[in-house]
Coordinates of C-alpha atoms in Angstrom, one line a residue:
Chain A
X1 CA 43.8 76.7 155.7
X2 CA 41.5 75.8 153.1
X3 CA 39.7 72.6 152.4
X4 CA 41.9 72.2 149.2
X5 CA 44.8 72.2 151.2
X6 CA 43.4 70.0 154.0
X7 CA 42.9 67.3 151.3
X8 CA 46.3 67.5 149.5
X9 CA 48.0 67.6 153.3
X10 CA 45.9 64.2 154.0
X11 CA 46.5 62.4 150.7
X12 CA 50.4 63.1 151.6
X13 CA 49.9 62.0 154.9
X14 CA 48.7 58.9 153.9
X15 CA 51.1 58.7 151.4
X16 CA 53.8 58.9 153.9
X17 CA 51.8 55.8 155.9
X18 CA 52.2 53.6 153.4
X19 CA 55.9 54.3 152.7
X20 CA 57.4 53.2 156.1
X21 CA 56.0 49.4 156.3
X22 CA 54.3 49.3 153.0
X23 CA 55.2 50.5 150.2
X24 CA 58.1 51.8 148.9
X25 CA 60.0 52.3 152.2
X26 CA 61.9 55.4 149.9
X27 CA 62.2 57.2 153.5
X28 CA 59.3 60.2 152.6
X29 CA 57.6 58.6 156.1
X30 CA 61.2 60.3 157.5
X31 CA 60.1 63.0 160.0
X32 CA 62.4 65.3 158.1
X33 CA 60.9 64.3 154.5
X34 CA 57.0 64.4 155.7
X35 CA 57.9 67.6 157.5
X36 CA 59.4 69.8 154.7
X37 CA 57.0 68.5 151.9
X38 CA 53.9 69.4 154.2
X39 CA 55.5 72.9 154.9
X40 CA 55.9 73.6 151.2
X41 CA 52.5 72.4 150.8
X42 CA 51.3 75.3 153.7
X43 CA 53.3 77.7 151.6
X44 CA 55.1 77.3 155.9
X45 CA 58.7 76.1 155.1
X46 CA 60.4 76.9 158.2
X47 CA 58.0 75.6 160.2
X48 CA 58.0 72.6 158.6
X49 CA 61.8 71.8 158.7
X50 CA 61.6 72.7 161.8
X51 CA 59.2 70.4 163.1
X52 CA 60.9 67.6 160.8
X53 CA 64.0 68.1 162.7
X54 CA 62.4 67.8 166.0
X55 CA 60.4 64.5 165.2
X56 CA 63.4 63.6 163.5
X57 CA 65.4 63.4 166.6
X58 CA 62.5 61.5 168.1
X59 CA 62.8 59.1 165.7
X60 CA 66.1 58.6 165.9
X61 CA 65.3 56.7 169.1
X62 CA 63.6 53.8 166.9
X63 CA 65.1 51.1 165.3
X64 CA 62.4 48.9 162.8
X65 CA 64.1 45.8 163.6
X66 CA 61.9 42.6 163.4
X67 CA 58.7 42.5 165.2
X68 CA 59.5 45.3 167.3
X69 CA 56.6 48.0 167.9
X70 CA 57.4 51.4 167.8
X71 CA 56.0 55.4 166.9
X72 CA 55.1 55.7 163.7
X73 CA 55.9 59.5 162.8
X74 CA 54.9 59.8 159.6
X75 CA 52.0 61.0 159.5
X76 CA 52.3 62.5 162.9
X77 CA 54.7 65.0 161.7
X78 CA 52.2 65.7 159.0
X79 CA 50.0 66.7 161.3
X80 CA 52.5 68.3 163.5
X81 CA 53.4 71.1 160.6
X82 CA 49.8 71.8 160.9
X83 CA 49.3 72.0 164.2
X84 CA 51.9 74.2 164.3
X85 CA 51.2 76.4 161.2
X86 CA 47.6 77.3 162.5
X87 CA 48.4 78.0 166.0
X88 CA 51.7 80.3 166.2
X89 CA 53.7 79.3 163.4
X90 CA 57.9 79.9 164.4
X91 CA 56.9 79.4 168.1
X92 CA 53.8 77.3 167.6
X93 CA 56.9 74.1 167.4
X94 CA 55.9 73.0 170.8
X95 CA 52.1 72.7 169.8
X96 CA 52.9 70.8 167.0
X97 CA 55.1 68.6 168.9
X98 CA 52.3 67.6 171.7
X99 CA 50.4 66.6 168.4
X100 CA 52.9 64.8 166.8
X101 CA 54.4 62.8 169.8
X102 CA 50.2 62.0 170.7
X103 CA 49.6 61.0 166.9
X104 CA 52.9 58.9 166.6
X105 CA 51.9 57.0 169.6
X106 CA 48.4 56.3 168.0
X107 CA 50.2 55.3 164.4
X108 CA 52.4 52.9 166.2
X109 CA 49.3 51.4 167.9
X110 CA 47.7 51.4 164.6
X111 CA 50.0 49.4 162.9
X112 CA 50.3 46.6 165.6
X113 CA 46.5 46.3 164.5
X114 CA 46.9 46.0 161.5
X115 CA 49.1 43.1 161.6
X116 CA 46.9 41.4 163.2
X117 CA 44.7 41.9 160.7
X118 CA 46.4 41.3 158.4
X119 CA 47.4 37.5 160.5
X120 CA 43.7 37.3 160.5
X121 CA 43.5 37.3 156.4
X122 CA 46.5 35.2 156.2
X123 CA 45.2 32.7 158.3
X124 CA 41.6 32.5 156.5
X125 CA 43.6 32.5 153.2
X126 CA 45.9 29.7 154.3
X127 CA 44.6 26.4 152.7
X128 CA 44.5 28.5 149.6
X129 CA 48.2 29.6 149.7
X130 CA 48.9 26.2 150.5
X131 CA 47.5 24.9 146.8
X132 CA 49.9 27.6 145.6
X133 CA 46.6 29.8 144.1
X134 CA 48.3 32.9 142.9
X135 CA 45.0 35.0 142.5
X136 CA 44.3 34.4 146.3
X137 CA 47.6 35.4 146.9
X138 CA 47.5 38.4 145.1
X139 CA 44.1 39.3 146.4
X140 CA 45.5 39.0 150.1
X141 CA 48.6 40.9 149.5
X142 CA 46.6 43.7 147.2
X143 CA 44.3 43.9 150.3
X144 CA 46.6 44.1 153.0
X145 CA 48.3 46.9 151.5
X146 CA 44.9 48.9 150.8
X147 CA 44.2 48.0 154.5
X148 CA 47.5 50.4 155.1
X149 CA 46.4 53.1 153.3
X150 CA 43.2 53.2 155.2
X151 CA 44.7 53.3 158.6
X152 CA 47.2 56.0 157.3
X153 CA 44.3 57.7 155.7
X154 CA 42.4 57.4 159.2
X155 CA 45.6 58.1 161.2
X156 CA 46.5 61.4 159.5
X157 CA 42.4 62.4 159.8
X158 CA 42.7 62.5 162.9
X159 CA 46.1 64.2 163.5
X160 CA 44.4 66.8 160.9
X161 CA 41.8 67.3 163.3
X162 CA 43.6 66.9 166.3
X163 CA 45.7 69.7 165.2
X164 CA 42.4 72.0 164.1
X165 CA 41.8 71.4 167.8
X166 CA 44.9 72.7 168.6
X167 CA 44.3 75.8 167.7
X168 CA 42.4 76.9 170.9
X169 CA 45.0 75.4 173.1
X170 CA 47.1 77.8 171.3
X171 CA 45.0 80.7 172.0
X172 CA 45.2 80.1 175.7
X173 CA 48.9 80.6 175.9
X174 CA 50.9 83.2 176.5
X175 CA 54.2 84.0 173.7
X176 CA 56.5 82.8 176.7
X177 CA 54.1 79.8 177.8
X178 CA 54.9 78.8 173.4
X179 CA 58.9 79.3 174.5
X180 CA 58.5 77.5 177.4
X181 CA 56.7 74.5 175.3
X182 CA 59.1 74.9 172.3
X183 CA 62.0 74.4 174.4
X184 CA 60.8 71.5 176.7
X185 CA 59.9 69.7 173.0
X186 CA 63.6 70.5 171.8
X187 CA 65.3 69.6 174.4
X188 CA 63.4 66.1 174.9
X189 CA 64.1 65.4 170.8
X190 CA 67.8 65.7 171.3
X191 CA 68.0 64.1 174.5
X192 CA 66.0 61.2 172.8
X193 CA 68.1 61.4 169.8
X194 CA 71.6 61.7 171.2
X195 CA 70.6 58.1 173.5
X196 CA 69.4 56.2 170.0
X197 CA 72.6 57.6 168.2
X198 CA 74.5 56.3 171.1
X199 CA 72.7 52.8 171.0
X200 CA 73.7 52.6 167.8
X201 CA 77.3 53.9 168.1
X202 CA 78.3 51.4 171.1
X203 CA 81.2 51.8 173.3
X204 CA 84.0 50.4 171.1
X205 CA 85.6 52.2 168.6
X206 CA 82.4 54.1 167.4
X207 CA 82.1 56.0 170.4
X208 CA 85.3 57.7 169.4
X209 CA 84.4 58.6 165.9
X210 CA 81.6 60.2 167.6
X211 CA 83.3 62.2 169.9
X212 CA 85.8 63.0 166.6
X213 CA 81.9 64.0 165.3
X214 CA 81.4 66.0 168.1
X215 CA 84.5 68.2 168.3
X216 CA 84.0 68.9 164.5
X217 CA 79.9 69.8 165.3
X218 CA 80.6 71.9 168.6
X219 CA 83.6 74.0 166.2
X220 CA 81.0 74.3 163.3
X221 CA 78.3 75.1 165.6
X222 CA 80.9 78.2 167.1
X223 CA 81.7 79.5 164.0
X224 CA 78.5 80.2 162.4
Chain B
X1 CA 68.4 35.8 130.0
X2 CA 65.7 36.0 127.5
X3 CA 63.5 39.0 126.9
X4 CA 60.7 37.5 128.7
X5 CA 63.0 36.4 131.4
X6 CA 64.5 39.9 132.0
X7 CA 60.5 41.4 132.3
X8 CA 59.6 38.8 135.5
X9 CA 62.8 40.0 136.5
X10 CA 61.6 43.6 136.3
X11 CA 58.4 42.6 138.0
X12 CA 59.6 40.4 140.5
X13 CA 62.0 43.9 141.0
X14 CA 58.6 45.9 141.4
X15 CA 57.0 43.7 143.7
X16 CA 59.7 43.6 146.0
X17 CA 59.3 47.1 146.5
X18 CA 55.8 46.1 148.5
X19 CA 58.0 42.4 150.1
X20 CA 56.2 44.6 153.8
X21 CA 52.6 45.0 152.0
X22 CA 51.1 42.3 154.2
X23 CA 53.5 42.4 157.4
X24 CA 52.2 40.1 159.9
X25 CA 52.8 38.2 162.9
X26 CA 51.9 34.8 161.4
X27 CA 54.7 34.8 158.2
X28 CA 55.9 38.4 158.2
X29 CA 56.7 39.0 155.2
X30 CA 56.5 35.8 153.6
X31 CA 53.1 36.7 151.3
X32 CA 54.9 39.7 150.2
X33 CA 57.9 37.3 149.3
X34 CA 55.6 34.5 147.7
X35 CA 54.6 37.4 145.8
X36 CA 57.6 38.8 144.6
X37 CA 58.7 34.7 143.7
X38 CA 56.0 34.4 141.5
X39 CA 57.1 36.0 138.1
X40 CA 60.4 34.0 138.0
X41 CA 58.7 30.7 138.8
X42 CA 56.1 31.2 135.9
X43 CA 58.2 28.8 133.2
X44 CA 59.1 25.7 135.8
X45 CA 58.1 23.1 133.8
X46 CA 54.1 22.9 133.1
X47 CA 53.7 26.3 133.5
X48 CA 51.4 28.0 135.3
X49 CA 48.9 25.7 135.3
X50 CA 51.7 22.7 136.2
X51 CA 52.0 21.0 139.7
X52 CA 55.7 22.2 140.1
X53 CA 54.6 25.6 139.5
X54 CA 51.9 25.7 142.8
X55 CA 53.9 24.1 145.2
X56 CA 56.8 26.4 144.6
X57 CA 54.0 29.4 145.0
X58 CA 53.4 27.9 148.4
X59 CA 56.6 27.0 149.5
X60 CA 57.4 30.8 148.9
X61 CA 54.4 32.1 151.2
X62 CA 55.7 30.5 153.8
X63 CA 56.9 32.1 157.2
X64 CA 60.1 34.4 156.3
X65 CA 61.7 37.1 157.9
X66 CA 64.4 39.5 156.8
X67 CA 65.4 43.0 155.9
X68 CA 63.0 44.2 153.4
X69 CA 66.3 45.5 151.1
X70 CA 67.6 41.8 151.4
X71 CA 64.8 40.0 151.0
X72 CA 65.6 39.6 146.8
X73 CA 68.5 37.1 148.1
X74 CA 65.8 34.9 148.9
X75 CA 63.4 35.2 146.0
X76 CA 66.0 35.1 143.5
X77 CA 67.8 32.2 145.2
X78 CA 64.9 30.2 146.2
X79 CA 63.6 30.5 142.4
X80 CA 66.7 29.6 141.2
X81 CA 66.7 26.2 143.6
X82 CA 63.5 25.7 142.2
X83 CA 64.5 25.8 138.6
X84 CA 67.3 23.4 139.3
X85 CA 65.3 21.1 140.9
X86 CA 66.4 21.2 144.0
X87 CA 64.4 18.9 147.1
X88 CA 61.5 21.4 148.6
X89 CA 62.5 20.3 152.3
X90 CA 66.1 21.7 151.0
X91 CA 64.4 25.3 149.7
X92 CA 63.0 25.6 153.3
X93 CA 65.7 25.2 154.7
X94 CA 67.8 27.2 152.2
X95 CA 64.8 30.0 153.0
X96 CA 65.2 29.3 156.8
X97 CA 68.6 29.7 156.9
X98 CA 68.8 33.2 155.1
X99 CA 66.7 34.3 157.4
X100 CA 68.8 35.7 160.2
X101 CA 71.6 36.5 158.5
X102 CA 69.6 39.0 156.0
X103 CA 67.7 40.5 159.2
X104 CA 71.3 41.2 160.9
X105 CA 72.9 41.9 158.3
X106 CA 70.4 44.2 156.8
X107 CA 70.0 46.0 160.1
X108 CA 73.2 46.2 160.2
X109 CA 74.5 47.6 156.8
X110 CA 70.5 50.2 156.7
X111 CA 68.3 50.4 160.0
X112 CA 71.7 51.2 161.7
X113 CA 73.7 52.4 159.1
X114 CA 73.2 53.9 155.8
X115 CA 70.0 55.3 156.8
X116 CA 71.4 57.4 160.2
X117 CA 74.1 58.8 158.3
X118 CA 72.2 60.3 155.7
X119 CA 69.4 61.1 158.0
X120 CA 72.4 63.0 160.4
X121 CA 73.9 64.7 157.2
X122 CA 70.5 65.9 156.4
X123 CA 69.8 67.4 159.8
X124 CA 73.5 68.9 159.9
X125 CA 72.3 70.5 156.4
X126 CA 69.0 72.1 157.4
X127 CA 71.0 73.1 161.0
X128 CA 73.5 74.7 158.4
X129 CA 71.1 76.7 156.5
X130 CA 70.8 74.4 153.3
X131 CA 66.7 73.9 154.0
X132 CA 64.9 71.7 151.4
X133 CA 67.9 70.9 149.3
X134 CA 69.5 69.4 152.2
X135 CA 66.2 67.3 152.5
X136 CA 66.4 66.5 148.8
X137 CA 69.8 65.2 148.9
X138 CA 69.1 63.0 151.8
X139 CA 66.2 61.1 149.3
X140 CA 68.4 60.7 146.5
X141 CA 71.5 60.0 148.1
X142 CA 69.1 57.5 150.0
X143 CA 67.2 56.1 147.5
X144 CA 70.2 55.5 145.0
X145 CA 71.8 53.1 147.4
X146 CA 68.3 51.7 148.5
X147 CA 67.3 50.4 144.4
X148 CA 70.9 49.3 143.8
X149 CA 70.6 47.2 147.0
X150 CA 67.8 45.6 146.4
X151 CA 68.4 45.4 142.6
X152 CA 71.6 43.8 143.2
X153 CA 70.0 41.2 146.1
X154 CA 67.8 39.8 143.4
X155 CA 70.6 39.3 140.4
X156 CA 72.5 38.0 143.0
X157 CA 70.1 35.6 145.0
X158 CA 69.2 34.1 141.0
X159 CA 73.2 33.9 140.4
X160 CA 73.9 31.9 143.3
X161 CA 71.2 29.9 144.2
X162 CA 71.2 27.6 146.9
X163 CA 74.9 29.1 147.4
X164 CA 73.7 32.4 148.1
X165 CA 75.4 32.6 151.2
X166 CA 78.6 33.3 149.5
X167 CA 77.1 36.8 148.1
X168 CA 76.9 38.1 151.4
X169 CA 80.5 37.9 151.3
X170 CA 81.0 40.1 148.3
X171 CA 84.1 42.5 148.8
X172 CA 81.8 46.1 148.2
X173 CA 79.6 45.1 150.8
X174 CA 81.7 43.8 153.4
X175 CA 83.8 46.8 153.0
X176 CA 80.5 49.2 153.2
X177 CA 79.3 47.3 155.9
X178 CA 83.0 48.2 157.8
X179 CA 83.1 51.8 156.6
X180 CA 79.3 53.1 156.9
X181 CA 79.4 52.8 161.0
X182 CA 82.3 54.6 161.5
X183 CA 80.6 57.4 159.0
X184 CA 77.7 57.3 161.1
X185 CA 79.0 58.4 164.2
X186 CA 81.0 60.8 162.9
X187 CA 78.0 62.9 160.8
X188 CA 75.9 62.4 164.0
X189 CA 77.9 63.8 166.6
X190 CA 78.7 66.5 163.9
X191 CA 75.1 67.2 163.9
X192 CA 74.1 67.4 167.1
X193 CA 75.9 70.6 168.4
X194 CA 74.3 72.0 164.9
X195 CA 71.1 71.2 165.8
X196 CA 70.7 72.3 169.3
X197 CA 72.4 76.0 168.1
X198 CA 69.4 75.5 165.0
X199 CA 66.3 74.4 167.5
X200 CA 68.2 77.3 170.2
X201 CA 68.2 80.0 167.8
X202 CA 64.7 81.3 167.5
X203 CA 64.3 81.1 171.6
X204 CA 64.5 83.8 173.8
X205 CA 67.7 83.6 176.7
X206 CA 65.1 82.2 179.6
X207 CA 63.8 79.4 176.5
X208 CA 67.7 78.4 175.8
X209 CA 68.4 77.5 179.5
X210 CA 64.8 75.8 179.5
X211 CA 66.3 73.5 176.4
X212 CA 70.1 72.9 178.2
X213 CA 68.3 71.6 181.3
X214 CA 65.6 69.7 179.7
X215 CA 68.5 67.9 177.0
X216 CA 70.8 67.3 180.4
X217 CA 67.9 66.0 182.6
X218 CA 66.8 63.9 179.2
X219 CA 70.2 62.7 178.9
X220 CA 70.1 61.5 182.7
X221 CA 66.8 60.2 182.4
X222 CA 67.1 58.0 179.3
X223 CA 70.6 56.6 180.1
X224 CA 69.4 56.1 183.7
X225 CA 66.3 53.3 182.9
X226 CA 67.0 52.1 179.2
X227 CA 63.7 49.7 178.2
X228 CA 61.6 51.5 180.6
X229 CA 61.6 54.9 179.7
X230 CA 61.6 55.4 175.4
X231 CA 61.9 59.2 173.6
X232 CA 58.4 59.5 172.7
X233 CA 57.6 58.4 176.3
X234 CA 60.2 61.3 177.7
X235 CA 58.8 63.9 175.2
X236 CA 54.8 63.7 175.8
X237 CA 55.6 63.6 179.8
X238 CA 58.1 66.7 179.1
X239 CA 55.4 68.4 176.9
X240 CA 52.4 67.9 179.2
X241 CA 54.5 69.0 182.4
X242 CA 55.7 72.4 179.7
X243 CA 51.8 73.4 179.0
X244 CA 51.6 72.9 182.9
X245 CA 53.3 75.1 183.6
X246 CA 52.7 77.3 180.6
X247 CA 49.4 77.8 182.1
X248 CA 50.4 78.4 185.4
X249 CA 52.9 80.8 185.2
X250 CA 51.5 82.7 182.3

């Protein structure tokens, strides 16, 4: 993969950082989203959707609400179509998995630092927020979003280079040691995203449409 | 609304687009909302230079919480207050008070709604064979719904003002808010059959029993100790014990 390529895959990466707190939560930091746009920009399609659906499922298991802390795959999955791409492609999945659940992990710590940060700024700025000076407030909200796109910037670095890294892990498994590792990461991302459906779904009346869902999916799934 | 009225519209509109920008645990998004205020407070008598100008900017930097799509409720009723002269101890509360119910509500009608559906009609369309279209349909699908909402929470927050409460109420969005759960749960358990024939597929036989029995003991696992053990938790430890044994059992 060229440096060209390297570049455009980070500036996307970083792109999709910004979107999921940021700005414009439009849903490109979506697993399935970052995924497929990094695996057009590989010229690696498959692998990309591929990897978007299994980090998809993970994320699934999240719900943003409030406060709350949580993966940030994004960028991870960014990363993860790399990973995947220069290793073994098709069965390379489970590769890019390891480096997208390790990545996500570090995004979701990253952002819990940056809020702080960002409390930190607040806090300094305070007594002029409270004289209702607009320039400070725009210089603290201009800076805290630039503070983002650093951390995605640094965050998807690293899962770059993480999943350059990768690549002699790769080379040190067998084709059935990359099954074995695809289907452990598959089967994890729908266990993970069947339970956060089901949070979400309940056990009143929901529970049924699902099941409805279900019967409708498994008869799809048959016929194909 | 006056030409010049209908721009700070337009930009407060923009602005709300980065309400998370500064996210943090001292106001949460309460810069990003001060910030998004702003335009429509800009002709309160004085101007921008005039005292009631400044302490509205601060009142609106204040600590506030809600969903992110909502969040226009609040500017546009909270300038509106403001405009109509309305006591400040009576804007906080108003601003307080809108709070929870646009975090629930939110949560309720996007985070838990809207959003899973489309993201679970997407994944049912790449599992299908539809590829990046699918993925392109889930953005606009998404993001058509997304500007309308938070569009229409800004018009309506300024309509109301301090009685903004009553927009929540509104007969489209009570009635989305009923039918986009049920919708949910449907697409995604039409998906996920789909998607474990889609992630089975390019697997040898002895990787597709590997996949059953890691889903099952996932299943187990995660309905077994809800809070202690989360997805990404369960897939790095299934992923580190699978390159285990990947390298010894070559």
């Amino acid at each position: 993969v060229s440096l060209d390529v390297q570049l455009v895959l980070l500036l996307w990466g970083t792109l999709v950082g910004l979107d999921l707190v940021s700005v414009p939560q439009m849903m490109i930091a979506r697993p399935i989203v970052a995924g497929t746009v990094a695996g057009l920009i590989l010229g690696d399609l498959n692998t990309g959707l591929r990897l978007g659906v299994v980090l998809e499922l993970f994320q699934l298991d999240v719900l943003p609400v409030g406060a709350a802390r949580y993966p940030e795959y994004g960028p991870a999955t960014v990363a993860a179509v790399s990973a995947a791409h220069l290793s073994a492609g098709g069965l390379g999945v489970g590769l890019g998995a390891v480096v997208g659940l390790f990545i996500g992990m570090l995004g979701g710590v990253s952002l819990h630092l940056l809020r702080r940060l960002n409390a930190r700024a607040v806090h300094a700025a305070a007594p002029r927020l409270e004289l209702g000076d607009t320039g400070a407030l725009i210089r603290l909200h201009a800076a805290s979003i630039a503070r983002d796109g650093t951390r995605a910037a640094l965050v998807t670095a690293t899962g770059l280079a993480l999943a350059w890294g990768t690549r002699v892990l790769g080379a040190t498994l067998t084709p059935r040691g990359l099954t074995v590792l695809a289907a452990a990461a598959a089967g994890a991302a729908l266990a993970a995203g069947t339970i956060g459906t089901l949070r979400l779904v309940g056990r009143g009346p929901g529970l049924r449409w699902f099941a409805v869902g279900l019967g409708g999916g498994v008869l799809a799934a048959w016929l194909r | 609304m006056t030409r010049r009225r209908r721009r700070r519209f337009g930009t407060s509109l923009l602005r709300l687009f980065t309400v998370q920008g500064s996210w943090n645990y001292e106001r949460m998004m309460g810069v990003g909302v001060g910030v998004a205020e702003e335009p429509l407070l800009r002709d309160l008598p004085g101007g921008v230079d005039g005292e009631a100008y400044r302490a509205a900017v601060a009142r609106g930097t204040r600590f506030f919480n809600a969903h992110p799509y909502l969040a226009g409720l609040a500017v546009g009723a909270a300038a509106r207050a403001e405009h109509e002269g309305v006591p400040p101890a009576q804007i906080e509360r108003l601003r307080t008070a809108l709070s929870g119910p646009l975090g629930s509500f939110g949560d309720r009608l996007v985070w838990a709604g809207w959003l899973p559906l489309l993201s679970a009609l997407a994944l049912a369309g790449v599992a299908l064979g539809a590829g990046w279209m699918a993925v392109a349909g889930f953005l606009v699908l998404y993001n058509l719904g997304h500007v309308l909402l938070r569009s229409w929470a800004l018009r309506a927050g300024w309509r109301h003002g301090a009685r903004v409460a009553v927009a929540l109420q509104t007969p489209v969005l009570q009635r989305a808010s009923r039918l986009v759960g049920p919708a949910m749960a449907v697409a995604s358990g039409f998906a996920f059959p789909l998607l474990a024939r889609y992630l089975g597929e390019p697997l040898a036989p002895p990787g597709r029993i590997i996949l059953a029995a890691v889903t099952g003991a996932g299943l187990l696992l995660l309905w077994w100790r809800p809070g202690h053990l989360t997805g990404v938790r369960l897939g790095l430890g299934v992923v580190a014990a699978a390159l285990v044994a990947a390298w010894l059992w070559p």
